[in-house]
mmCIF file of C-alpha atoms in Angstrom:
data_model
loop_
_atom_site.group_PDB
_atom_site.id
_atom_site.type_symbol
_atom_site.label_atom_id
_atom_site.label_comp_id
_atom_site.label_asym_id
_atom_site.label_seq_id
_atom_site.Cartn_x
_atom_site.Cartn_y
_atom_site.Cartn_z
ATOM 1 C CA UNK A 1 35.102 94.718 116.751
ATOM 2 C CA UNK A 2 34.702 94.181 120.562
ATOM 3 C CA UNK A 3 34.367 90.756 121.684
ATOM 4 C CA UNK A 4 34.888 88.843 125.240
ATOM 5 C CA UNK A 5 35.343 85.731 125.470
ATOM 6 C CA UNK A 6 34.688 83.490 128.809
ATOM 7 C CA UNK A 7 36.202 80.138 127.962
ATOM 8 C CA UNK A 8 34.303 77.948 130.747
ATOM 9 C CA UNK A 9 30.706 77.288 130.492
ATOM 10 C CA UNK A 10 31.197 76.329 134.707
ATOM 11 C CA UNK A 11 33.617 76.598 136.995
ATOM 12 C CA UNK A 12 33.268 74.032 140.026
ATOM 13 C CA UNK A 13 35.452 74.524 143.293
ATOM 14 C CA UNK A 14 35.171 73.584 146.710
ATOM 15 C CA UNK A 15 34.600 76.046 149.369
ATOM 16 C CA UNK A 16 37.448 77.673 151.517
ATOM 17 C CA UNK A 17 39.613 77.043 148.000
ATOM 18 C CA UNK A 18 40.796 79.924 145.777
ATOM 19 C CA UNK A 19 38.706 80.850 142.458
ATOM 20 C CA UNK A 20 39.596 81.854 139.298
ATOM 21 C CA UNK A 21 36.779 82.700 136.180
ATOM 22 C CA UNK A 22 38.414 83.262 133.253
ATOM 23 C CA UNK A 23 38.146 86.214 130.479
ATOM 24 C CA UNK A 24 39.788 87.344 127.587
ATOM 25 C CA UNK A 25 38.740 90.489 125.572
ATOM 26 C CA UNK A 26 39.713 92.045 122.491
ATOM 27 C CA UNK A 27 38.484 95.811 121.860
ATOM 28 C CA UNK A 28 40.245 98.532 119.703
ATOM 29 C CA UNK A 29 41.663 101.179 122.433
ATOM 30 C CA UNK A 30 42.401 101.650 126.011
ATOM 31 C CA UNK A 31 39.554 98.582 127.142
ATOM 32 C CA UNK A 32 37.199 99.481 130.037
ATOM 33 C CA UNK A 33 36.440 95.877 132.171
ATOM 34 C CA UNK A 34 34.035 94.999 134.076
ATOM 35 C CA UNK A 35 32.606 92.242 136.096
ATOM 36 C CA UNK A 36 29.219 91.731 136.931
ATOM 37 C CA UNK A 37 27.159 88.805 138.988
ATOM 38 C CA UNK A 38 23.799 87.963 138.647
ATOM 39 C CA UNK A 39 22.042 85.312 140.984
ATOM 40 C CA UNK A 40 18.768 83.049 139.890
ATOM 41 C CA UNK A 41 15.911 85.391 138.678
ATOM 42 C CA UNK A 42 18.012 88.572 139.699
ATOM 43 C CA UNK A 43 19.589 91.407 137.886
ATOM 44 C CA UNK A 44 22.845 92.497 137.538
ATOM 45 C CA UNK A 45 25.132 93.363 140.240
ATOM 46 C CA UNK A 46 28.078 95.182 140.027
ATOM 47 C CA UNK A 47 31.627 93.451 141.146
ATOM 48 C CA UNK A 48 34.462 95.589 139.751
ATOM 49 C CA UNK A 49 36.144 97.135 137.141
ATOM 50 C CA UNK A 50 39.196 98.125 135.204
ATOM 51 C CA UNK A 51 39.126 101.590 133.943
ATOM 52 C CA UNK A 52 42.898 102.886 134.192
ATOM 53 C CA UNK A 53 45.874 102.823 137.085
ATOM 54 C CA UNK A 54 46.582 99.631 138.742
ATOM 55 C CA UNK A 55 46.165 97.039 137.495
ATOM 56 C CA UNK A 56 44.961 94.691 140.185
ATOM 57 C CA UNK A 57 41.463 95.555 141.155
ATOM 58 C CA UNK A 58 39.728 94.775 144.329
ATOM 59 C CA UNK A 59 36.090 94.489 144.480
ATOM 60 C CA UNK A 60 32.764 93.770 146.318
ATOM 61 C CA UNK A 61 32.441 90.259 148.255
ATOM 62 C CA UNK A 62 36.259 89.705 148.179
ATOM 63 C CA UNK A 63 37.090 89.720 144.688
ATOM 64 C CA UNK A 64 39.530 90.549 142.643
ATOM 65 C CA UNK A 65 40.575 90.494 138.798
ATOM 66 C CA UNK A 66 44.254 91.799 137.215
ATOM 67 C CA UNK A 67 44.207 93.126 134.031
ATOM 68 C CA UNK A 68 46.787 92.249 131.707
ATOM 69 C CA UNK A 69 47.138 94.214 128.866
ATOM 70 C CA UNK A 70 49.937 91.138 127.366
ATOM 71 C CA UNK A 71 47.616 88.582 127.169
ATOM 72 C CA UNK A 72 44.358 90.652 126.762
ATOM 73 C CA UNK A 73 42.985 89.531 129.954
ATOM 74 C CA UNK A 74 40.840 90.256 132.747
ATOM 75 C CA UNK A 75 40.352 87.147 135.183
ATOM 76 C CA UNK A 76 38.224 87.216 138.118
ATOM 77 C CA UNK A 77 39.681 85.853 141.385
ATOM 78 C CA UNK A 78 39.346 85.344 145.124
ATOM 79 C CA UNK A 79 41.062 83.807 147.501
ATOM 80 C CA UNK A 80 38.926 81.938 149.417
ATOM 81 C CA UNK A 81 35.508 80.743 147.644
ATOM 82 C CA UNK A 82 32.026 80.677 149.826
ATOM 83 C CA UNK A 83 29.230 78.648 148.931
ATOM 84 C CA UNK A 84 26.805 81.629 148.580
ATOM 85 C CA UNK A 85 29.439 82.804 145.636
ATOM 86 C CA UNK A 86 27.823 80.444 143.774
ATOM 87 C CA UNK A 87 26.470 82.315 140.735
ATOM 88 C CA UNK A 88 26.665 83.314 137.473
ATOM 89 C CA UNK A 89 29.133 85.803 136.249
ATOM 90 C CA UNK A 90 29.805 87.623 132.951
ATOM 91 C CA UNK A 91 32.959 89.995 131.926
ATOM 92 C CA UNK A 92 32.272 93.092 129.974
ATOM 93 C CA UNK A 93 34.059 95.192 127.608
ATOM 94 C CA UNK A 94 33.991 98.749 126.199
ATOM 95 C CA UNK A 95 36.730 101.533 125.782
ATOM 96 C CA UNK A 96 37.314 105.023 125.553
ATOM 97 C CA UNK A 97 36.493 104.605 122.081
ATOM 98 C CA UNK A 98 32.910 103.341 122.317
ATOM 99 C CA UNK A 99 30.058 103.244 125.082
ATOM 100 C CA UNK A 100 28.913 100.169 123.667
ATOM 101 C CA UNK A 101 29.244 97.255 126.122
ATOM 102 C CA UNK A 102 29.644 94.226 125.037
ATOM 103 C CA UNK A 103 29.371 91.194 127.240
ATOM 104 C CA UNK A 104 30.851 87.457 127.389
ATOM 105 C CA UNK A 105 28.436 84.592 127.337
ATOM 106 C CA UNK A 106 29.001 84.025 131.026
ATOM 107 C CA UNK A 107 30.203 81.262 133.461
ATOM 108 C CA UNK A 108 28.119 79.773 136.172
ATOM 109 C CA UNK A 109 30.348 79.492 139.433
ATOM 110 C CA UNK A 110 29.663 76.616 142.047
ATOM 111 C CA UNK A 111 31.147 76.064 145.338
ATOM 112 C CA UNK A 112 30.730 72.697 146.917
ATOM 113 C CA UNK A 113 30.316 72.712 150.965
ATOM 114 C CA UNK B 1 17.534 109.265 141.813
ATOM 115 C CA UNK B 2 15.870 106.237 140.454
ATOM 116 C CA UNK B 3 17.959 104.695 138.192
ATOM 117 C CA UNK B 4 16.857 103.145 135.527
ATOM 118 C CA UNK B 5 13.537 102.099 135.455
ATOM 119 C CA UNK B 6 11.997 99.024 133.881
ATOM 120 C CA UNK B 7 8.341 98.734 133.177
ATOM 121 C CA UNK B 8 7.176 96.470 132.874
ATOM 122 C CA UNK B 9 8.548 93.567 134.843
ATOM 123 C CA UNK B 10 6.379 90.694 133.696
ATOM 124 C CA UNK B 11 4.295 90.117 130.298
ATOM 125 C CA UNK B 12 3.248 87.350 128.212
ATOM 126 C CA UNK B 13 2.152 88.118 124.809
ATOM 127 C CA UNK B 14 0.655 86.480 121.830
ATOM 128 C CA UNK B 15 2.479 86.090 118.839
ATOM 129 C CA UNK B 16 1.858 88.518 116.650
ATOM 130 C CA UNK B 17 0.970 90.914 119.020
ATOM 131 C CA UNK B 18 3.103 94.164 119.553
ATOM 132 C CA UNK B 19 4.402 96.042 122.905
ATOM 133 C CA UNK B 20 6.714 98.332 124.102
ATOM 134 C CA UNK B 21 9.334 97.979 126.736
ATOM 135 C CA UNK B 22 9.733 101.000 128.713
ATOM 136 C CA UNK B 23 13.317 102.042 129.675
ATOM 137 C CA UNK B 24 13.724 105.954 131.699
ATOM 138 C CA UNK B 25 16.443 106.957 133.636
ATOM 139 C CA UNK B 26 16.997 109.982 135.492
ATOM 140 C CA UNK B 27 20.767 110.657 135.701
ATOM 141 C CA UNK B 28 20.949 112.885 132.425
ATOM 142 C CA UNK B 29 22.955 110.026 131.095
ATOM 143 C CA UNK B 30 23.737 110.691 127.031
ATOM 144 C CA UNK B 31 24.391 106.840 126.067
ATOM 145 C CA UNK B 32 21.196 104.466 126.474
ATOM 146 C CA UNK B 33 21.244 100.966 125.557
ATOM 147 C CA UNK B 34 19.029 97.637 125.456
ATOM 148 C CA UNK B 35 20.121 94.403 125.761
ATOM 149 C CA UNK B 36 18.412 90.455 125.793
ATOM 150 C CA UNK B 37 19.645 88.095 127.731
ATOM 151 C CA UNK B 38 18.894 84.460 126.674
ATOM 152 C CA UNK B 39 20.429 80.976 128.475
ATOM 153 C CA UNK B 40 24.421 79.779 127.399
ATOM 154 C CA UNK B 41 24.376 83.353 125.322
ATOM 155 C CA UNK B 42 25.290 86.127 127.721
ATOM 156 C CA UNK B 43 23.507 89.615 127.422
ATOM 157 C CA UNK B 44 23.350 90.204 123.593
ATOM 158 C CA UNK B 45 23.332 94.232 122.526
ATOM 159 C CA UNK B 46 20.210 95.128 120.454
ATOM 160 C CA UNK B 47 20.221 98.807 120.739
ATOM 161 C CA UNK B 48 21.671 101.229 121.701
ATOM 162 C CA UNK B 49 21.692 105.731 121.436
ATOM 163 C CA UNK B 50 24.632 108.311 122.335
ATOM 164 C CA UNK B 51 22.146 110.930 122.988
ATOM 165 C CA UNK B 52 18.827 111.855 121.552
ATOM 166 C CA UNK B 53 18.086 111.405 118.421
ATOM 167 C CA UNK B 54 20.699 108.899 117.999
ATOM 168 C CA UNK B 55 19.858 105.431 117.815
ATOM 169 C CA UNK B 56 22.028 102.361 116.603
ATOM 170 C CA UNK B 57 21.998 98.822 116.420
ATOM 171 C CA UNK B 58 23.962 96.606 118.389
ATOM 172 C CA UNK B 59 24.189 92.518 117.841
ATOM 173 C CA UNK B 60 20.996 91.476 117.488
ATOM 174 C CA UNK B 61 18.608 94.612 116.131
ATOM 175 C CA UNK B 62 16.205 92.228 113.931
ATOM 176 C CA UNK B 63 12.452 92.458 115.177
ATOM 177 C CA UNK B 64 13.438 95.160 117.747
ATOM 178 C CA UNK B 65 12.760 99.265 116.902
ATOM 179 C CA UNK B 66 13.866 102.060 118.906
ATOM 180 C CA UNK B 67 13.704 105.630 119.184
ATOM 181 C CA UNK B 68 15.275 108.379 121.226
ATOM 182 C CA UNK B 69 13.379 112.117 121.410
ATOM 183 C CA UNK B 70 14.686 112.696 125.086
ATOM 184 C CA UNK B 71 17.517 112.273 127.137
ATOM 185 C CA UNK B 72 15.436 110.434 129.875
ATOM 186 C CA UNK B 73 13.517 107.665 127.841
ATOM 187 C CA UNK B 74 14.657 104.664 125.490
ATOM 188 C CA UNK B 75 12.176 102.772 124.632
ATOM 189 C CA UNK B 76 11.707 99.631 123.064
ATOM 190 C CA UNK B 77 9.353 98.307 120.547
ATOM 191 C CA UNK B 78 8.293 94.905 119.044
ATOM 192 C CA UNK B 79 6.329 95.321 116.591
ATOM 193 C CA UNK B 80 5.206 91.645 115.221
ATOM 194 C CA UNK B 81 6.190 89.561 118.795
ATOM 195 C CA UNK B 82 7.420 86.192 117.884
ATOM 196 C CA UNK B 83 8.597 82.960 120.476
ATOM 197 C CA UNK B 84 11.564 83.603 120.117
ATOM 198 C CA UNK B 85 11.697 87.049 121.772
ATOM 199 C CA UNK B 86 11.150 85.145 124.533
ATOM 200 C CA UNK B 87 13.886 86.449 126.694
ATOM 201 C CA UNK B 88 15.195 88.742 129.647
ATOM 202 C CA UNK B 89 15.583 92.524 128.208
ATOM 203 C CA UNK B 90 17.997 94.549 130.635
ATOM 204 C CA UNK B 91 17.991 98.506 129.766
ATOM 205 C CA UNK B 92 21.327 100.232 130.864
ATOM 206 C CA UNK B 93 22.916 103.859 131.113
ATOM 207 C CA UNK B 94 26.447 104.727 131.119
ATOM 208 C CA UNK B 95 28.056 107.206 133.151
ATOM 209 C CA UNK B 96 31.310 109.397 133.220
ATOM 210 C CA UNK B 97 32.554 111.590 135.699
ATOM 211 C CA UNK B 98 34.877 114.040 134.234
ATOM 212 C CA UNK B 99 36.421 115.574 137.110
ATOM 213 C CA UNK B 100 37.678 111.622 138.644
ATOM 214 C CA UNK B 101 37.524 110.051 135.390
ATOM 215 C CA UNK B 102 35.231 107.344 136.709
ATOM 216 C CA UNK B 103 33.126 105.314 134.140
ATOM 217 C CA UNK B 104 30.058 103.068 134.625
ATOM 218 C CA UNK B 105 26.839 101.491 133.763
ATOM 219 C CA UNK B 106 23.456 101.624 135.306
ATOM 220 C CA UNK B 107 21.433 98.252 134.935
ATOM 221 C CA UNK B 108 17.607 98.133 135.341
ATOM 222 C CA UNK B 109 16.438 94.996 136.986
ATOM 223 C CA UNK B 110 14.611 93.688 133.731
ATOM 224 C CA UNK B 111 11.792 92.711 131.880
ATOM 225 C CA UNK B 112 10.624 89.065 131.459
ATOM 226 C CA UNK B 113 8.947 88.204 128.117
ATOM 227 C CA UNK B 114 7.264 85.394 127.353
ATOM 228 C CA UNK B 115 5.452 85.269 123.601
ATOM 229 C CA UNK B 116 3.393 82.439 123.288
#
């Protein structure tokens, strides 16, 4: 069965510092990954994903996540964190077996001024 | 395009009471699904369809129905509406370009329910 797991309710870090949200997945075939944000009372936006080829990913905003197929994992990173990251972010799972998306339970992202 | 389209975005109900949450997208996309999103517990799958006249159920189905008769429209139904419904249903597409190999999902921007 698919599952993601996001191991840190929230994730504090002071801006103009580097940013790491963490996910793990587990998901029978080649996994599909996918990070999304969502800000108060919004929808879903689109960061990045991990379909095939390299494994580092660059995204939207200045993010980044490496897939590592060793250690199952997908962690979301940037280099330098802004206050308006601040934000709640879920990983998502599926593979070329499945459509079905499933999602971790998310982990709310705030950068201090 | 449109996307996919959400109706409505609001609604309060009554316990009891039954509505439908209208999903429609316009992208000729085969797989359809429906998800809730509740506080600490992520977007939940309730539903989801690989093409018309294919439905499934996903993680949480209980108190939800769903049919499929067209590509375009997922729709979802409760039928008895209960508090705890009370949530933030997202309706999504997926995608795949065959020539690039690209894969994705289309979000709509959500429905708020409230049952009282």
């Amino acid at each position: 069965a698919q599952s993601v797991a996001q191991p840190e309710d929230q994730v504090n870090v002071a801006e103009g510092n580097p940013l790491t949200v963490k996910c793990t997945y587990s998901v029978s075939g080649n996994p599909y990954l996918f990070w999304y944000v969502q800000y108060p009372n919004r929808g879903l936006q689109f960061l990045l994903k991990y379909i095939t080829g390299d494994n580092l990913v660059k995204g939207s905003y200045g993010f980044e996540a490496e897939f590592n197929k060793s250690q199952t994992s997908f962690h979301l990173k940037k280099p330098s964190a802004l206050v308006s990251d601040s934000a709640l972010y879920f990983c998502a799972v599926s593979s070329h077996n499945t459509d079905k998306l499933i999602f971790g339970t998310g982990t709310r992202l705030q950068v201090f001024p | 395009n449109a996307g996919v389209t959400q109706t409505p975005k609001f609604q309060v109900l009554k316990t009891g009471q039954s509505m439908t949450l209208q999903c429609a997208q316009d992208m000729n996309h085969e797989y359809m699904s429906w998800y809730r999103q509740d506080p600490g517990m992520g977007l939940r799958l309730i539903h989801y369809s690989v093409g018309a006249g294919i439905t499934d159920q996903g993680e949480v189905p209980n108190g939800y129905n769903v049919s499929r008769s067209t590509t375009e429209d997922f729709p979802l139904r409760l039928l008895s509406a209960a508090p705890s419904q009370t949530s933030v249903y997202f309706c999504a597409s997926s995608y795949t370009f065959l020539g690039t190999g690209d894969y994705g999902y289309t979000f709509g921007s959500g429905t708020r329910l409230t049952v009282v």
